Structures are given as C-alpha cells and as structure tokens.
PDB file of C-alpha atoms in Angstrom:
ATOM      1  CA  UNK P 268     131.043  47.505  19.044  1.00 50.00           C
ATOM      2  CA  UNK P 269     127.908  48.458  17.696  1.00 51.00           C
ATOM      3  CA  UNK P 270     129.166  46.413  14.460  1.00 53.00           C
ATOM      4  CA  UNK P 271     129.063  43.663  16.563  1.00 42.00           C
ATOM      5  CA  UNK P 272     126.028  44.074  18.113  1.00 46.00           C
ATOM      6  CA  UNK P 273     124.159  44.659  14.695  1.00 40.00           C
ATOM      7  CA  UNK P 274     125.676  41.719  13.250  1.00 44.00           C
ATOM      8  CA  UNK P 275     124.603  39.069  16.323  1.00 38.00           C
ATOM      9  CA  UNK P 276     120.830  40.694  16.461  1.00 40.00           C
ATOM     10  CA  UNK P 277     120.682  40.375  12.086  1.00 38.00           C
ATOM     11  CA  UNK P 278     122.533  36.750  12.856  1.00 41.00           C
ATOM     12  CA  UNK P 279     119.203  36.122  15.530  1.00 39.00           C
ATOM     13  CA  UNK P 280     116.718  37.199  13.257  1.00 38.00           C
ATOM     14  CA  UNK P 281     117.584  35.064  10.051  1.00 39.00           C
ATOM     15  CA  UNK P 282     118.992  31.828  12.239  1.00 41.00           C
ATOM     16  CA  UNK P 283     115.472  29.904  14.214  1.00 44.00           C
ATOM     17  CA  UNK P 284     116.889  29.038  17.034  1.00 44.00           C
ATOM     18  CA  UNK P 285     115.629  24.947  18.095  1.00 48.00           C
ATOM     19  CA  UNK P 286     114.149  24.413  21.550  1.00 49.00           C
ATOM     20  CA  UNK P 287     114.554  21.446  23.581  1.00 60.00           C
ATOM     21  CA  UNK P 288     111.315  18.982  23.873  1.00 76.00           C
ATOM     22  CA  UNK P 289     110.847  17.721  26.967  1.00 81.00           C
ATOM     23  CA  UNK P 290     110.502  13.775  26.060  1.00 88.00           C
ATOM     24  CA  UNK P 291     112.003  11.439  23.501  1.00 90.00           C
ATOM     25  CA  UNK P 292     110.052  11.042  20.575  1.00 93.00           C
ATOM     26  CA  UNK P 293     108.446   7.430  20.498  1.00 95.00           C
ATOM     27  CA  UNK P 294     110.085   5.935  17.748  1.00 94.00           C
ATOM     28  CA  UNK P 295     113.279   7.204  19.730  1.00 95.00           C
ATOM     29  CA  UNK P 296     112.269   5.550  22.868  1.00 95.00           C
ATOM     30  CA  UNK P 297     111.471   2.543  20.323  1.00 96.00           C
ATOM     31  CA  UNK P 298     114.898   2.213  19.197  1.00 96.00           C
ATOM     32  CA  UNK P 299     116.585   2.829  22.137  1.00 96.00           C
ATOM     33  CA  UNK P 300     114.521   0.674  23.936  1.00 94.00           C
ATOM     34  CA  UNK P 301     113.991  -2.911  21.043  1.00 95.00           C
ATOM     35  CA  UNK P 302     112.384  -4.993  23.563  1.00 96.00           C
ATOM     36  CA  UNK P 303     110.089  -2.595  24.956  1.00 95.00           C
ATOM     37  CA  UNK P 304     107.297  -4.867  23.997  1.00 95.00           C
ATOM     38  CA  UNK P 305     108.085  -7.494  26.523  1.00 96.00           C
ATOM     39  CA  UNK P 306     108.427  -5.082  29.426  1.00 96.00           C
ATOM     40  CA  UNK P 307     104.809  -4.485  31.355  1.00 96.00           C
ATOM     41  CA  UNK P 308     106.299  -1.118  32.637  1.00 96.00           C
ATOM     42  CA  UNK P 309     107.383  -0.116  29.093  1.00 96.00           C
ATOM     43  CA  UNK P 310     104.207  -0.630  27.271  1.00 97.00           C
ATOM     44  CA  UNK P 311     102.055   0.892  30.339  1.00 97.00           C
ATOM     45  CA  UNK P 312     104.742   3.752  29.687  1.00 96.00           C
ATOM     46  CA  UNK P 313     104.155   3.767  26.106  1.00 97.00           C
ATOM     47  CA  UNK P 314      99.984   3.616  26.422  1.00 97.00           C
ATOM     48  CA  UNK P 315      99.811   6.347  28.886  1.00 97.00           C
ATOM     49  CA  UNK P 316     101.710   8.782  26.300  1.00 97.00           C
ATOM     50  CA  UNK P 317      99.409   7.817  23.951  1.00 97.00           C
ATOM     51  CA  UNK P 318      96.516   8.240  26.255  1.00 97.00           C
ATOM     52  CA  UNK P 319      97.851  12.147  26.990  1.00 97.00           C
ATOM     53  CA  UNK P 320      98.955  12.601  23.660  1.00 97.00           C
ATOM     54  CA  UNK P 321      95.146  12.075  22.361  1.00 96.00           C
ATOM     55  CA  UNK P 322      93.755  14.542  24.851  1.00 96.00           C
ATOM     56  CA  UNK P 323      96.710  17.498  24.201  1.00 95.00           C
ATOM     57  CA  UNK P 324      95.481  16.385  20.595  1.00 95.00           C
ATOM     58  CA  UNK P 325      91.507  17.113  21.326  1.00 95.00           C
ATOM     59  CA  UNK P 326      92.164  20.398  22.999  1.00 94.00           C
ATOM     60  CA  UNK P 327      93.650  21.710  19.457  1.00 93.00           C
ATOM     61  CA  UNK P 328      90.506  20.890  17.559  1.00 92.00           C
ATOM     62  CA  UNK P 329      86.964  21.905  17.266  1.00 94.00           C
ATOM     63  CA  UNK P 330      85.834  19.316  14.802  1.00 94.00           C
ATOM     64  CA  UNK P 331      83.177  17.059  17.603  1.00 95.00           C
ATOM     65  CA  UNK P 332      83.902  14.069  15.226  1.00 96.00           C
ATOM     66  CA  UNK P 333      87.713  13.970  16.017  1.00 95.00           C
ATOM     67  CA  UNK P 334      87.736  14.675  19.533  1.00 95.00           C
ATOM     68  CA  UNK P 335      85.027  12.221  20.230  1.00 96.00           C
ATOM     69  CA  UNK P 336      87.517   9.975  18.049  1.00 96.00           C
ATOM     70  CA  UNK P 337      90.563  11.630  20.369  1.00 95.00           C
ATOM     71  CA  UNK P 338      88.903  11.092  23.525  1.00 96.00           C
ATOM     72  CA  UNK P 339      88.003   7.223  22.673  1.00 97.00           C
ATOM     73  CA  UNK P 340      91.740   6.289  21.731  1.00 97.00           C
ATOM     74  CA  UNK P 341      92.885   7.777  24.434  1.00 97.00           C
ATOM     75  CA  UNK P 342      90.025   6.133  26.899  1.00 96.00           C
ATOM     76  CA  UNK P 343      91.824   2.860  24.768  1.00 97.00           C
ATOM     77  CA  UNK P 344      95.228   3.344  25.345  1.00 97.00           C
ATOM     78  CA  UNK P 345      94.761   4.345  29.494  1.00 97.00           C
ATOM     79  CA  UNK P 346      92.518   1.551  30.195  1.00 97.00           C
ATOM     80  CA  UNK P 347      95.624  -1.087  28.192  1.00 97.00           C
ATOM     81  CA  UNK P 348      98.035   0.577  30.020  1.00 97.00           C
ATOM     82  CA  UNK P 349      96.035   0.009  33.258  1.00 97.00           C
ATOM     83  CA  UNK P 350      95.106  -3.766  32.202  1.00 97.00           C
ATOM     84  CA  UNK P 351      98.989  -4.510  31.270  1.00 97.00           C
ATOM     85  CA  UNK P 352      99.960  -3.285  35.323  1.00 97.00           C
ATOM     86  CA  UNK P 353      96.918  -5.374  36.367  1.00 97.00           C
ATOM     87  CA  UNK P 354      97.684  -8.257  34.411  1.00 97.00           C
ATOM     88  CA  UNK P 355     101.329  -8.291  33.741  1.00 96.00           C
ATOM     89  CA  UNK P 356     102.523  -6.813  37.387  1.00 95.00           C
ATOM     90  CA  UNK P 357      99.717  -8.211  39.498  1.00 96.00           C
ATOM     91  CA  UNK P 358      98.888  -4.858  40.735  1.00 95.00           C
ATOM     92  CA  UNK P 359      95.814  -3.944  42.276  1.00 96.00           C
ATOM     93  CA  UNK P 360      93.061  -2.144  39.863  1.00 96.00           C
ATOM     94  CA  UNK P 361      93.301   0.920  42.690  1.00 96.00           C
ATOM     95  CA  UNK P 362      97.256   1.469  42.375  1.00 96.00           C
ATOM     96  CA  UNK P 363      97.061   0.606  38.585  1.00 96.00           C
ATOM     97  CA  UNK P 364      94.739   3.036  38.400  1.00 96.00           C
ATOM     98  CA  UNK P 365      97.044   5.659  40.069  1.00 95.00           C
ATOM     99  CA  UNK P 366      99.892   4.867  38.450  1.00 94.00           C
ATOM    100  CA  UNK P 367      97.836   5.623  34.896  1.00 95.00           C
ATOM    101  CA  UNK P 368      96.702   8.769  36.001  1.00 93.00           C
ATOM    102  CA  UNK P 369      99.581   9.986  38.125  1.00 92.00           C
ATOM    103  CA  UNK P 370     102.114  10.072  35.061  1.00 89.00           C
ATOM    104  CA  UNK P 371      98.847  11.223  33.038  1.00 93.00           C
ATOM    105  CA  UNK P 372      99.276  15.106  33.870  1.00 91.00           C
ATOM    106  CA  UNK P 373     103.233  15.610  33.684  1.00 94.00           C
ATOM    107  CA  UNK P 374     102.975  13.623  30.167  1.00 95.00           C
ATOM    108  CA  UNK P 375     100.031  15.784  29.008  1.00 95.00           C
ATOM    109  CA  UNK P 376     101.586  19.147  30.317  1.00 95.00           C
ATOM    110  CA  UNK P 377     105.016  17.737  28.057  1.00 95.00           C
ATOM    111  CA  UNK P 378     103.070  17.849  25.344  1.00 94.00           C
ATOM    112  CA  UNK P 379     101.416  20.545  25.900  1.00 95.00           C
ATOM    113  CA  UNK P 380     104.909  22.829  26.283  1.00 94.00           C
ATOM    114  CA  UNK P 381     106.130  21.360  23.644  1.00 93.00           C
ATOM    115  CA  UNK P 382     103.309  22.438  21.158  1.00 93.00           C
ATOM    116  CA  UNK P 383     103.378  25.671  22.711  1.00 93.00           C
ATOM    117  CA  UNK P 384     106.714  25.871  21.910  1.00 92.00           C
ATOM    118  CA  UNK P 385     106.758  24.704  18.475  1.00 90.00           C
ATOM    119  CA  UNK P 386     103.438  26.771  17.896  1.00 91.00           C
ATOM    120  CA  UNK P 387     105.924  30.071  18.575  1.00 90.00           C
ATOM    121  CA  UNK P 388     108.605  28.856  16.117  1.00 89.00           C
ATOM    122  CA  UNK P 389     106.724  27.411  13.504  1.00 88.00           C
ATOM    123  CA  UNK P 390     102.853  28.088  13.435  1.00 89.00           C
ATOM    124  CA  UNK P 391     102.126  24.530  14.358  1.00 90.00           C
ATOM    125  CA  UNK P 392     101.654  22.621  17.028  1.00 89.00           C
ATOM    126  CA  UNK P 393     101.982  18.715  15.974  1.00 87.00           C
ATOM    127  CA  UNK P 394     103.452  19.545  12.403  1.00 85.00           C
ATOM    128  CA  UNK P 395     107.314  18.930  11.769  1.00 79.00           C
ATOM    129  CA  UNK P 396     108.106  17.874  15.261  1.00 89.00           C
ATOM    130  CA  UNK P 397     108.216  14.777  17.506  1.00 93.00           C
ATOM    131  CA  UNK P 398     104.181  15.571  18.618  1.00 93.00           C
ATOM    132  CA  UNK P 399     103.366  14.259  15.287  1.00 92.00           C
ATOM    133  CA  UNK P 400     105.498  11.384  14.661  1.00 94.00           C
ATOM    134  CA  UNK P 401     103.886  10.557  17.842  1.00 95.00           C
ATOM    135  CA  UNK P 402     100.113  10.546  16.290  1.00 94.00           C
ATOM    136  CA  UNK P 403     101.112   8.379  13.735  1.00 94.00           C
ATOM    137  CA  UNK P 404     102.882   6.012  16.114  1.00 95.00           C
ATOM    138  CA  UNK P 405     100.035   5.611  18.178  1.00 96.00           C
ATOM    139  CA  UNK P 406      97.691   5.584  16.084  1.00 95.00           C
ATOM    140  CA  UNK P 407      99.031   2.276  14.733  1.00 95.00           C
ATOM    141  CA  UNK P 408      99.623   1.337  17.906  1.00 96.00           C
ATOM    142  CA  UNK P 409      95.739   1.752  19.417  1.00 95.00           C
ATOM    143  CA  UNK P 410      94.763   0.059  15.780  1.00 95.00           C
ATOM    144  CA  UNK P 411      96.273  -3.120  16.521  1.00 94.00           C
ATOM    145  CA  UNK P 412      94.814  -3.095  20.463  1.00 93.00           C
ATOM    146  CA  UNK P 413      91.758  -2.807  19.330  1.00 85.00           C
TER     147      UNK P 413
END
C-alpha cells in the first residue's frame, strides 16, 4: 500500500496536471463559428472579449504607456460592440449599452481565473495559453476597426 501511495504522489509531482479554461479560445470560436462576421450578436460577442481581455491585460502591467494603450483598445472594441447592437439590431443606445457591460464582468473575471490559473502552473499569465492567442487575435482585430 504505501508502494502505491509513493508511486501516485512521485506520478503527481513529475506529471502538470492541465486545468480547464473557462471560454473557447477565439480562434476556436472562429472556426467553429466561419460566419461569425455576418452575425451582429457574434461580433458584439467577439468585441466585448476583446474589450475585457484589454483591461485583465492592463491590470498585469505597470508600464503607463501600455495600459493607456490597453485601456484605449479596449474603450475601441466596447464602444464597436455597442455600435454593431445599435446599428445592426436596432437596439436602443441604453440596452446596447447594458448588454456591453453586463457580459463585461463575467468575461473579465474568465480571464482573470484563467490567468490565475495558468499563473500557478506555469509562471505566466497570458504566455502559452488561450489568453494570449487572444491578444494577438484582437489586436488584429481592433487594427482593422480603427
């Protein structure tokens, strides 16, 4: 028994075990979703990750010149995602507006667990995990709004 027991905790030690993330990456939710463009609730969906994405992404830094640059794609990408419900939906600014920010905290406090979480297992919080792929995906996507 105690055998067994030594070889499971030395088996827990050398093995990392994953954790689960609490959203799709975006270029998952890209693929699984090819026409995502052409959907108002979609890209509103998409816009507001972005938006919480870039202010998880300020609280991890202390340089002022990226989170003032943080802080203005992500005052970009909530005020698209509001325009597209305004625009695309016919929605009211007011109930655009709560729509935005309503989704605004659970997405942020994803990302935020998430980090945590990969902070634990790896030392990182955005690096070699689906919180990075995500920078780079919206930062190409807030470049060509723009």
């Amino acid at each position: 028994m105690n055998k067994l027991i030594c070889s499971l905790f030395v088996i827990l030690l050398w093995c990392q075990p994953g954790y689960a993330q609490s959203m799709l990456s975006l270029n998952d939710y890209f693929k699984k979703n090819p026409k995502w463009t052409k959907d108002p609730i979609s890209v509103a969906y998409v816009f507001k990750r972005c938006g919480a994405l870039y202010i998880y992404s300020s609280s991890l830094t202390t340089n002022k010149k990226q989170i003032s640059s943080f802080k203005k794609a992500s005052n970009t990408s909530l005020k698209f995602a509001h325009d597209v419900l305004v625009e695309e939906k016919n929605m009211s600014s007011s109930k655009a507006t709560d729509i935005v920010f309503g989704a605004l905290d659970k997405i942020l406090m994803n990302y935020k667990n998430d980090g945590d979480k990969s902070y634990a297992a790896t030392g990182e919080y955005t690096t070699s995990n689906y919180i990075g792929r995500d920078l780079g995906s919206c930062k190409g996507l807030v470049e060509s709004i723009s």
